[in-house]
Short mmCIF file of C-alpha atoms in Angstrom, two decimals:
data_model
loop_
_atom_site.label_atom_id
_atom_site.label_comp_id
_atom_site.label_asym_id
_atom_site.label_seq_id
_atom_site.Cartn_x
_atom_site.Cartn_y
_atom_site.Cartn_z
CA MET A 26 79.24 112.53 64.59
CA SER A 27 82.31 111.09 62.88
CA GLU A 28 84.42 108.36 64.49
CA LYS A 29 87.50 109.92 62.85
CA LYS A 30 87.12 113.40 64.34
CA SER A 31 88.37 113.95 67.89
CA TYR A 32 85.70 115.40 70.17
CA GLY A 33 85.82 116.67 73.74
CA PHE A 34 85.03 114.59 76.82
CA THR A 35 81.34 115.50 77.24
CA THR A 36 80.55 115.52 73.52
CA THR A 37 82.00 112.03 73.18
CA ILE A 38 79.97 110.64 76.09
CA LEU A 39 76.72 112.32 75.00
CA HIS A 40 76.85 110.89 71.49
CA ASN A 41 78.61 107.59 72.14
CA ASP A 42 75.54 105.34 72.02
CA ARG A 43 74.64 106.62 68.54
CA GLN A 44 77.89 105.33 67.07
CA LYS A 45 76.23 101.92 66.82
CA PRO A 46 72.69 101.30 65.48
CA ILE A 47 69.92 101.74 68.08
CA GLU A 48 66.35 100.58 67.55
CA HIS A 49 63.77 103.21 66.46
CA GLY A 50 66.29 106.07 66.51
CA SER A 51 66.55 106.10 70.30
CA LEU A 52 69.22 108.44 71.66
CA HIS A 53 69.91 106.13 74.62
CA LYS A 54 70.71 102.44 74.47
CA PRO A 55 67.47 100.75 75.63
CA ILE A 56 67.27 98.59 78.73
CA HIS A 57 67.63 94.99 77.56
CA THR A 58 66.28 92.79 80.34
CA SER A 59 66.72 89.43 78.64
CA VAL A 60 69.21 87.12 80.35
CA THR A 61 69.58 84.82 77.37
CA PHE A 62 70.25 85.34 73.67
CA GLY A 63 69.13 83.06 70.85
CA TYR A 64 70.91 82.29 67.56
CA ASN A 65 69.34 80.93 64.40
CA ASP A 66 72.57 79.13 63.57
CA ALA A 67 73.85 76.83 66.34
CA ARG A 68 77.35 77.10 64.86
CA GLN A 69 77.26 80.85 65.49
CA LEU A 70 76.27 80.20 69.11
CA ALA A 71 79.28 77.92 69.48
CA SER A 72 81.52 80.52 67.83
CA VAL A 73 80.37 83.18 70.32
CA PHE A 74 80.99 80.87 73.28
CA GLN A 75 84.47 80.05 71.99
CA GLY A 76 85.32 83.73 71.60
CA ARG A 77 85.79 83.51 67.84
CA GLU A 78 82.87 85.85 67.15
CA ALA A 79 81.40 88.82 68.99
CA GLY A 80 78.02 88.26 70.63
CA PHE A 81 76.15 87.75 73.88
CA ARG A 82 76.03 84.41 75.70
CA TYR A 83 74.17 84.86 78.98
CA GLY A 84 73.19 87.85 81.10
CA ARG A 85 75.72 87.11 83.81
CA GLN A 86 78.50 88.00 81.36
CA GLY A 87 76.83 91.07 79.89
CA ASN A 88 74.10 92.27 77.56
CA PRO A 89 73.66 95.13 75.06
CA THR A 90 72.77 97.74 77.70
CA ILE A 91 75.78 96.88 79.83
CA SER A 92 78.03 96.64 76.77
CA ALA A 93 77.05 100.19 75.78
CA LEU A 94 78.01 101.44 79.25
CA GLU A 95 81.31 99.53 79.09
CA ASP A 96 82.10 101.22 75.80
CA LYS A 97 81.33 104.61 77.38
CA ILE A 98 83.68 103.95 80.32
CA THR A 99 86.40 102.74 77.96
CA LYS A 100 86.26 106.01 76.06
CA MET A 101 86.22 108.00 79.31
CA GLU A 102 89.43 106.28 80.44
CA ASP A 103 91.02 106.17 76.96
CA GLY A 104 91.29 102.41 77.43
CA VAL A 105 90.96 99.35 75.24
CA SER A 106 88.14 97.50 77.05
CA THR A 107 86.01 97.63 80.20
CA LEU A 108 84.09 95.16 82.35
CA CYS A 109 81.20 96.33 84.52
CA PHE A 110 80.26 94.82 87.87
CA ALA A 111 77.41 95.04 90.35
CA THR A 112 79.35 97.40 92.64
CA GLY A 113 82.71 99.12 92.93
CA MET A 114 83.73 96.53 95.53
CA GLY A 115 82.72 93.84 93.05
CA ALA A 116 85.22 95.32 90.60
CA ILE A 117 88.05 95.36 93.16
CA GLY A 118 87.07 91.89 94.35
CA ALA A 119 87.32 90.70 90.75
CA VAL A 120 91.03 91.57 90.72
CA PHE A 121 91.56 89.35 93.76
CA GLN A 122 89.22 86.60 92.58
CA ALA A 123 90.46 86.31 89.00
CA LEU A 124 94.11 87.31 89.05
CA LEU A 125 95.67 86.30 92.38
CA ARG A 126 96.64 82.94 93.86
CA ALA A 127 97.79 81.71 97.25
CA GLY A 128 101.43 82.66 97.70
CA ASP A 129 101.13 85.87 95.67
CA HIS A 130 102.05 89.22 97.17
CA ILE A 131 100.48 92.62 96.62
CA VAL A 132 101.48 96.08 97.75
CA SER A 133 98.59 98.35 98.65
CA SER A 134 98.43 101.94 99.73
CA SER A 135 97.90 102.09 103.48
CA PHE A 136 95.39 104.90 102.93
CA LEU A 137 92.32 103.03 101.76
CA PHE A 138 88.56 102.98 101.65
CA GLY A 139 87.47 100.90 104.65
CA ASN A 140 85.84 98.14 102.62
CA THR A 141 88.90 97.76 100.41
CA ASN A 142 91.00 97.41 103.54
CA SER A 143 88.61 94.68 104.71
CA LEU A 144 88.87 92.92 101.34
CA TRP A 145 92.66 92.81 101.57
CA GLN A 146 92.34 91.30 105.04
CA THR A 147 90.15 88.59 103.48
CA ALA A 148 92.76 88.05 100.77
CA ALA A 149 95.47 87.68 103.43
CA GLY A 150 93.35 85.04 105.16
CA GLN A 151 93.24 83.07 101.90
CA GLY A 152 96.99 82.99 101.31
CA VAL A 153 97.69 86.24 99.47
CA GLU A 154 100.23 88.33 101.35
CA VAL A 155 99.35 92.02 101.56
CA ALA A 156 101.90 94.73 102.39
CA PHE A 157 100.59 98.20 103.19
CA ALA A 158 102.78 101.17 102.28
CA ASP A 159 102.49 104.95 102.48
CA ALA A 160 101.94 105.51 98.75
CA THR A 161 102.54 109.25 98.91
CA ASP A 162 106.22 108.37 98.38
CA VAL A 163 107.31 105.81 95.79
CA ALA A 164 110.25 104.79 97.99
CA ASN A 165 107.84 103.21 100.47
CA VAL A 166 106.19 101.19 97.72
CA GLU A 167 109.54 100.06 96.32
CA ALA A 168 110.72 98.95 99.76
CA ALA A 169 107.61 96.76 100.12
CA LEU A 170 108.08 94.85 96.84
CA THR A 171 109.11 91.19 96.83
CA PRO A 172 109.79 88.70 94.02
CA ALA A 173 106.22 87.45 94.52
CA THR A 174 104.59 90.89 94.08
CA ARG A 175 101.93 90.60 91.40
CA LEU A 176 100.32 94.03 91.61
CA VAL A 177 100.41 97.43 93.28
CA PHE A 178 97.07 98.97 94.25
CA VAL A 179 96.45 102.63 95.08
CA GLU A 180 93.65 105.19 95.16
CA THR A 181 94.22 108.50 93.37
CA ILE A 182 92.97 110.50 96.36
CA ALA A 183 92.52 108.49 99.54
CA ASN A 184 89.15 108.28 101.24
CA PRO A 185 88.72 109.95 103.74
CA ARG A 186 91.98 111.79 104.57
CA THR A 187 92.68 112.78 100.93
CA GLN A 188 96.32 111.66 100.75
CA VAL A 189 97.48 111.75 97.12
CA ALA A 190 99.51 108.80 95.86
CA ASP A 191 102.86 109.35 94.10
CA LEU A 192 101.15 108.09 90.98
CA ALA A 193 103.61 108.83 88.19
CA ARG A 194 106.64 107.49 90.04
CA ILE A 195 104.80 104.38 91.20
CA GLY A 196 103.69 103.79 87.63
CA GLN A 197 107.28 104.06 86.41
CA LEU A 198 108.44 101.67 89.12
CA CYS A 199 105.81 99.10 88.15
CA LYS A 200 106.74 99.40 84.48
CA GLU A 201 110.40 98.79 85.25
CA ARG A 202 109.57 95.72 87.36
CA GLY A 203 106.86 94.30 85.09
CA ILE A 204 104.25 94.62 87.87
CA LEU A 205 100.56 95.31 87.23
CA PHE A 206 99.62 98.80 88.48
CA VAL A 207 95.96 99.02 89.56
CA VAL A 208 94.54 102.48 90.29
CA ASP A 209 91.18 103.23 91.87
CA ASN A 210 90.07 106.41 90.09
CA THR A 211 86.79 106.84 91.99
CA MET A 212 87.75 109.97 93.92
CA THR A 213 88.90 111.82 90.83
CA SER A 214 86.81 110.26 88.03
CA PRO A 215 88.02 109.97 84.42
CA TYR A 216 87.16 113.63 83.86
CA LEU A 217 89.67 114.96 86.38
CA PHE A 218 92.34 112.30 85.81
CA ARG A 219 93.19 109.36 83.56
CA PRO A 220 95.40 106.78 85.32
CA LYS A 221 96.59 105.54 81.93
CA THR A 222 98.80 108.65 81.81
CA VAL A 223 100.85 107.31 84.74
CA GLY A 224 101.09 103.75 83.49
CA ALA A 225 98.12 102.09 85.23
CA GLY A 226 97.23 98.80 83.57
CA LEU A 227 93.84 98.43 85.25
CA VAL A 228 91.59 101.27 86.39
CA VAL A 229 88.83 100.84 88.96
CA ASN A 230 85.79 103.12 89.02
CA ALA A 231 82.95 102.84 91.52
CA LEU A 232 80.23 103.84 89.08
CA THR A 233 77.85 104.40 92.01
CA LYS A 234 79.79 107.57 92.81
CA SER A 235 80.56 110.49 90.51
CA ILE A 236 80.07 108.73 87.15
CA GLY A 237 76.48 107.71 87.93
CA GLY A 238 76.26 110.75 90.13
CA HIS A 239 72.69 110.64 91.38
CA GLY A 240 72.71 108.00 94.10
CA ASN A 241 70.19 105.82 92.25
CA ALA A 242 72.27 102.88 90.99
CA LEU A 243 75.09 100.65 92.23
CA GLY A 244 77.89 99.70 89.84
CA GLY A 245 81.61 99.32 89.33
CA SER A 246 84.05 98.85 86.48
CA LEU A 247 87.54 97.68 85.53
CA THR A 248 89.17 99.23 82.48
CA ASP A 249 92.19 97.76 80.73
CA THR A 250 94.18 100.76 79.54
CA GLY A 251 96.50 98.79 77.29
CA ALA A 252 99.51 100.02 79.27
CA TYR A 253 100.36 96.63 80.82
CA ASP A 254 101.98 93.72 78.98
CA TRP A 255 99.86 90.74 80.08
CA SER A 256 102.50 88.32 78.80
CA GLU A 257 104.46 89.30 81.95
CA PHE A 258 101.66 88.25 84.31
CA PRO A 259 102.29 84.70 85.60
CA ASN A 260 98.74 83.76 86.62
CA ILE A 261 97.01 83.63 83.24
CA ALA A 262 95.43 80.22 82.61
CA ALA A 263 96.43 78.40 79.45
CA ASN A 264 92.96 78.50 77.87
CA TYR A 265 92.96 82.32 77.87
CA LYS A 266 96.30 82.42 76.13
CA ARG A 267 94.61 81.42 72.89
CA ASN A 268 93.83 85.13 72.54
CA PRO A 269 96.50 87.74 71.67
CA PRO A 270 98.43 88.68 74.86
CA ALA A 271 96.78 92.11 75.01
CA GLN A 272 93.43 90.36 75.66
CA TRP A 273 94.58 87.83 78.28
CA GLY A 274 93.78 89.86 81.38
CA MET A 275 90.24 90.86 80.44
CA ALA A 276 89.43 87.41 79.07
CA GLN A 277 90.34 85.86 82.43
CA LEU A 278 88.55 88.59 84.39
CA ARG A 279 85.36 88.15 82.37
CA ALA A 280 85.40 84.41 82.87
CA LYS A 281 86.61 84.16 86.46
CA ALA A 282 84.92 87.24 87.93
CA LEU A 283 81.68 87.47 85.91
CA ARG A 284 80.98 83.97 84.63
CA ASP A 285 82.24 82.10 87.71
CA PHE A 286 81.84 84.60 90.54
CA GLY A 287 78.73 86.31 89.20
CA ALA A 288 79.25 89.91 90.38
CA SER A 289 77.18 91.13 87.44
CA LEU A 290 75.73 94.59 86.86
CA ALA A 291 71.98 94.72 86.23
CA PRO A 292 70.85 96.33 82.96
CA GLU A 293 68.52 98.77 84.74
CA ALA A 294 71.44 100.05 86.84
CA ALA A 295 73.64 100.25 83.74
CA HIS A 296 71.05 102.49 82.08
CA HIS A 297 70.84 104.84 85.10
CA ILE A 298 74.65 105.08 85.24
CA ALA A 299 74.98 105.69 81.49
CA VAL A 300 72.49 108.57 81.61
CA GLY A 301 74.12 110.03 84.71
CA ALA A 302 77.55 109.85 83.08
CA GLU A 303 76.51 112.36 80.44
CA THR A 304 76.80 115.24 82.92
CA LEU A 305 79.94 114.00 84.73
CA ALA A 306 82.17 116.87 83.59
CA LEU A 307 79.61 119.54 84.49
CA ARG A 308 78.98 118.04 87.93
CA MET A 309 82.67 117.52 88.74
CA GLU A 310 83.51 121.11 87.86
CA ARG A 311 80.72 122.47 90.08
CA ALA A 312 81.30 120.06 92.98
CA SER A 313 85.07 120.61 92.92
CA ALA A 314 84.60 124.38 93.03
CA ASN A 315 82.14 124.02 95.91
CA ALA A 316 84.51 121.73 97.81
CA LEU A 317 87.38 124.20 97.50
CA ALA A 318 85.18 127.05 98.70
CA VAL A 319 83.82 125.20 101.75
CA ALA A 320 87.18 123.67 102.67
CA SER A 321 88.86 127.09 102.46
CA MET A 322 86.19 128.65 104.66
CA LEU A 323 86.49 125.94 107.31
CA GLU A 324 90.30 126.10 107.31
CA ALA A 325 90.12 129.81 108.12
CA ASP A 326 87.73 129.28 111.07
CA GLU A 327 89.36 129.06 114.49
CA ARG A 328 86.81 126.48 115.62
CA VAL A 329 88.15 123.95 113.09
CA ALA A 330 91.27 121.97 114.04
CA ALA A 331 92.25 120.64 110.60
CA VAL A 332 90.96 120.41 107.03
CA TYR A 333 92.17 117.80 104.54
CA TYR A 334 91.65 118.73 100.89
CA PRO A 335 94.25 118.55 98.09
CA GLY A 336 93.11 121.91 96.75
CA LEU A 337 94.40 123.71 99.84
CA ALA A 338 97.97 125.01 99.78
CA SER A 339 98.42 123.53 103.27
CA HIS A 340 97.82 119.97 102.01
CA PRO A 341 101.07 117.91 101.99
CA GLN A 342 100.49 116.74 98.42
CA HIS A 343 98.96 119.96 97.05
CA ALA A 344 101.70 120.46 94.46
CA LEU A 345 101.46 116.82 93.35
CA ALA A 346 97.67 117.07 93.00
CA ARG A 347 97.99 120.34 91.09
CA ASP A 348 100.29 118.67 88.57
CA LEU A 349 98.18 115.51 88.20
CA PHE A 350 94.53 116.51 88.30
CA LYS A 351 92.28 118.89 86.37
CA ALA A 352 90.66 119.87 89.69
CA TYR A 353 90.84 118.54 93.24
CA GLY A 354 87.59 116.60 93.51
CA SER A 355 84.47 116.82 95.61
CA LEU A 356 85.66 115.08 98.78
CA PHE A 357 87.31 116.60 101.85
CA SER A 358 87.40 115.88 105.56
CA PHE A 359 87.89 117.99 108.66
CA GLU A 360 88.29 117.83 112.41
CA LEU A 361 86.56 120.12 114.89
CA LYS A 362 88.42 121.54 117.87
CA ASP A 363 87.92 120.00 121.30
CA GLY A 364 84.64 121.01 122.85
CA ILE A 365 82.59 120.84 119.64
CA ASP A 366 80.81 117.49 119.36
CA CYS A 367 80.89 116.15 115.81
CA PHE A 368 77.41 114.62 116.11
CA ASP A 369 75.91 117.89 117.34
CA TYR A 370 77.60 119.72 114.48
CA LEU A 371 76.24 117.29 111.89
CA ASN A 372 72.76 117.55 113.34
CA ARG A 373 72.83 121.35 112.96
CA LEU A 374 73.48 121.14 109.21
CA LYS A 375 70.43 121.85 107.07
CA LEU A 376 71.83 120.95 103.64
CA GLY A 377 74.55 118.42 104.48
CA ILE A 378 72.81 115.05 104.74
CA SER A 379 74.12 112.44 107.18
CA ALA A 380 74.50 109.52 104.77
CA SER A 381 77.08 107.06 103.45
CA ASN A 382 77.85 107.69 99.79
CA LEU A 383 80.12 109.82 97.62
CA GLY A 384 79.82 111.71 94.38
CA ASP A 385 76.10 112.49 94.72
CA THR A 386 74.50 115.68 93.45
CA ARG A 387 73.64 116.43 97.09
CA THR A 388 76.19 117.15 99.83
CA LEU A 389 76.66 114.16 102.14
CA VAL A 390 78.43 114.09 105.52
CA ILE A 391 79.43 111.26 107.84
CA PRO A 392 81.37 110.82 111.12
CA VAL A 393 84.10 108.50 109.84
CA SER A 394 85.40 106.73 112.96
CA HIS A 395 81.93 105.88 114.19
CA THR A 396 80.56 104.47 110.93
CA ILE A 397 82.44 103.40 107.80
CA PHE A 398 85.79 102.93 109.60
CA TYR A 399 84.41 101.69 112.91
CA GLU A 400 84.98 97.99 112.21
CA MET A 401 88.72 98.29 111.63
CA GLY A 402 89.32 99.41 115.23
CA ALA A 403 91.04 102.36 116.88
CA GLU A 404 94.60 101.14 116.31
CA ARG A 405 94.23 100.75 112.54
CA ARG A 406 92.36 104.08 112.33
CA ALA A 407 95.18 105.79 114.20
CA SER A 408 97.76 104.30 111.80
CA MET A 409 95.80 105.89 108.94
CA GLY A 410 95.63 109.27 110.68
CA ILE A 411 91.88 109.12 111.19
CA ALA A 412 90.87 111.08 114.28
CA GLU A 413 87.81 110.12 116.28
CA SER A 414 86.22 113.49 115.42
CA LEU A 415 86.90 113.30 111.67
CA ILE A 416 83.97 114.31 109.45
CA ARG A 417 83.99 113.33 105.76
CA VAL A 418 82.19 115.59 103.31
CA SER A 419 81.17 114.66 99.78
CA VAL A 420 80.26 118.02 98.31
CA GLY A 421 77.35 118.29 95.90
CA ILE A 422 76.27 120.81 93.29
CA GLU A 423 74.18 123.09 95.51
CA ASP A 424 74.63 126.85 95.24
CA THR A 425 78.00 127.74 96.74
CA ALA A 426 76.69 130.53 98.97
CA ASP A 427 74.10 128.20 100.51
CA LEU A 428 76.72 125.58 101.37
CA LEU A 429 79.06 128.16 102.87
CA ASP A 430 76.28 129.52 105.07
CA ASP A 431 75.21 126.02 106.17
CA PHE A 432 78.66 124.79 107.18
CA ARG A 433 79.52 128.09 108.86
CA SER A 434 76.25 128.37 110.78
CA ALA A 435 76.51 124.81 112.12
CA LEU A 436 79.72 125.75 113.95
CA GLY A 437 77.51 127.64 116.41
#
């Protein structure tokens, strides 16, 4: 496989590890469990620590197995570099931990994963002002900006109500204002969408979800796309400015979020995620097709009050999603009509598993208001349009006919 030839998405991921020497002709990067790395020349050790030479320092800041996964994610996102973390929330937390200071201001989509919402509440309690805006319209984001705004944060498709952010226009706004645009790509994955195309400077992926894909490893990542000029970011410490400006952001993130904060990915998890990533495109195509089929069936059933899936023509941002994404993803949510108890419905499913995760090979279902969004309270849920009966579905790769029969039969 030549580095000069351009290959497709799956071919690139399958053969990426072999682009660098691997012991004994292994096709996968082995699991390196060592947390420390020795050098025969002490001067070389010093050079690695000072960033003048490539190499590994200590397991908290990476090792060969994790580095191989980071390189894979970088190629998936068409970026310049990637850092991996213990979880997706660890990756988002790294943005707060390493890049923001008391007195800073961020604008976040008001349609957020519950834990991200909780993280921003923590940030607000530590002196970072957070403004929530309906990101389906760039005008709302623009109205929320202040001179202290350091970044804008959105999800591509919101979890769980599937609102689609006005990504291209928000990206253009951030470029014009010199603001860092951070996009959580978890719901779409790099196969369905690359946030770099809309000007995102940092891309978040919860590797636990579709990229790993098998529910057997936690992980998260931040990818620098090269689209943001870090010389415009005011919070870079002087010692990281010894590098070229394009490297400032990741240098500070690696030091402040991995070295200091320690949200490090384990090599065993990195290996599981790297192997799972090889089939990302195949799984996303199948799961997206399944999601569209099940969502369409439920929307047509009179016992269902509402279905939220960007692939449906009835979705408010259907046209936007059609223009942005290769397919509409594996996640949808729906509400049952009054008189049908959501818990009873879930208990009648044979294939849909009541569990909290996304992007698994198996179909997973969860009553949103009573579980993952319970802590935020009824008022905040209502402001996000989350009904008490809302059911979130992460569709797997089962046979389509079997899923259709299961979700239809459970209606009674």
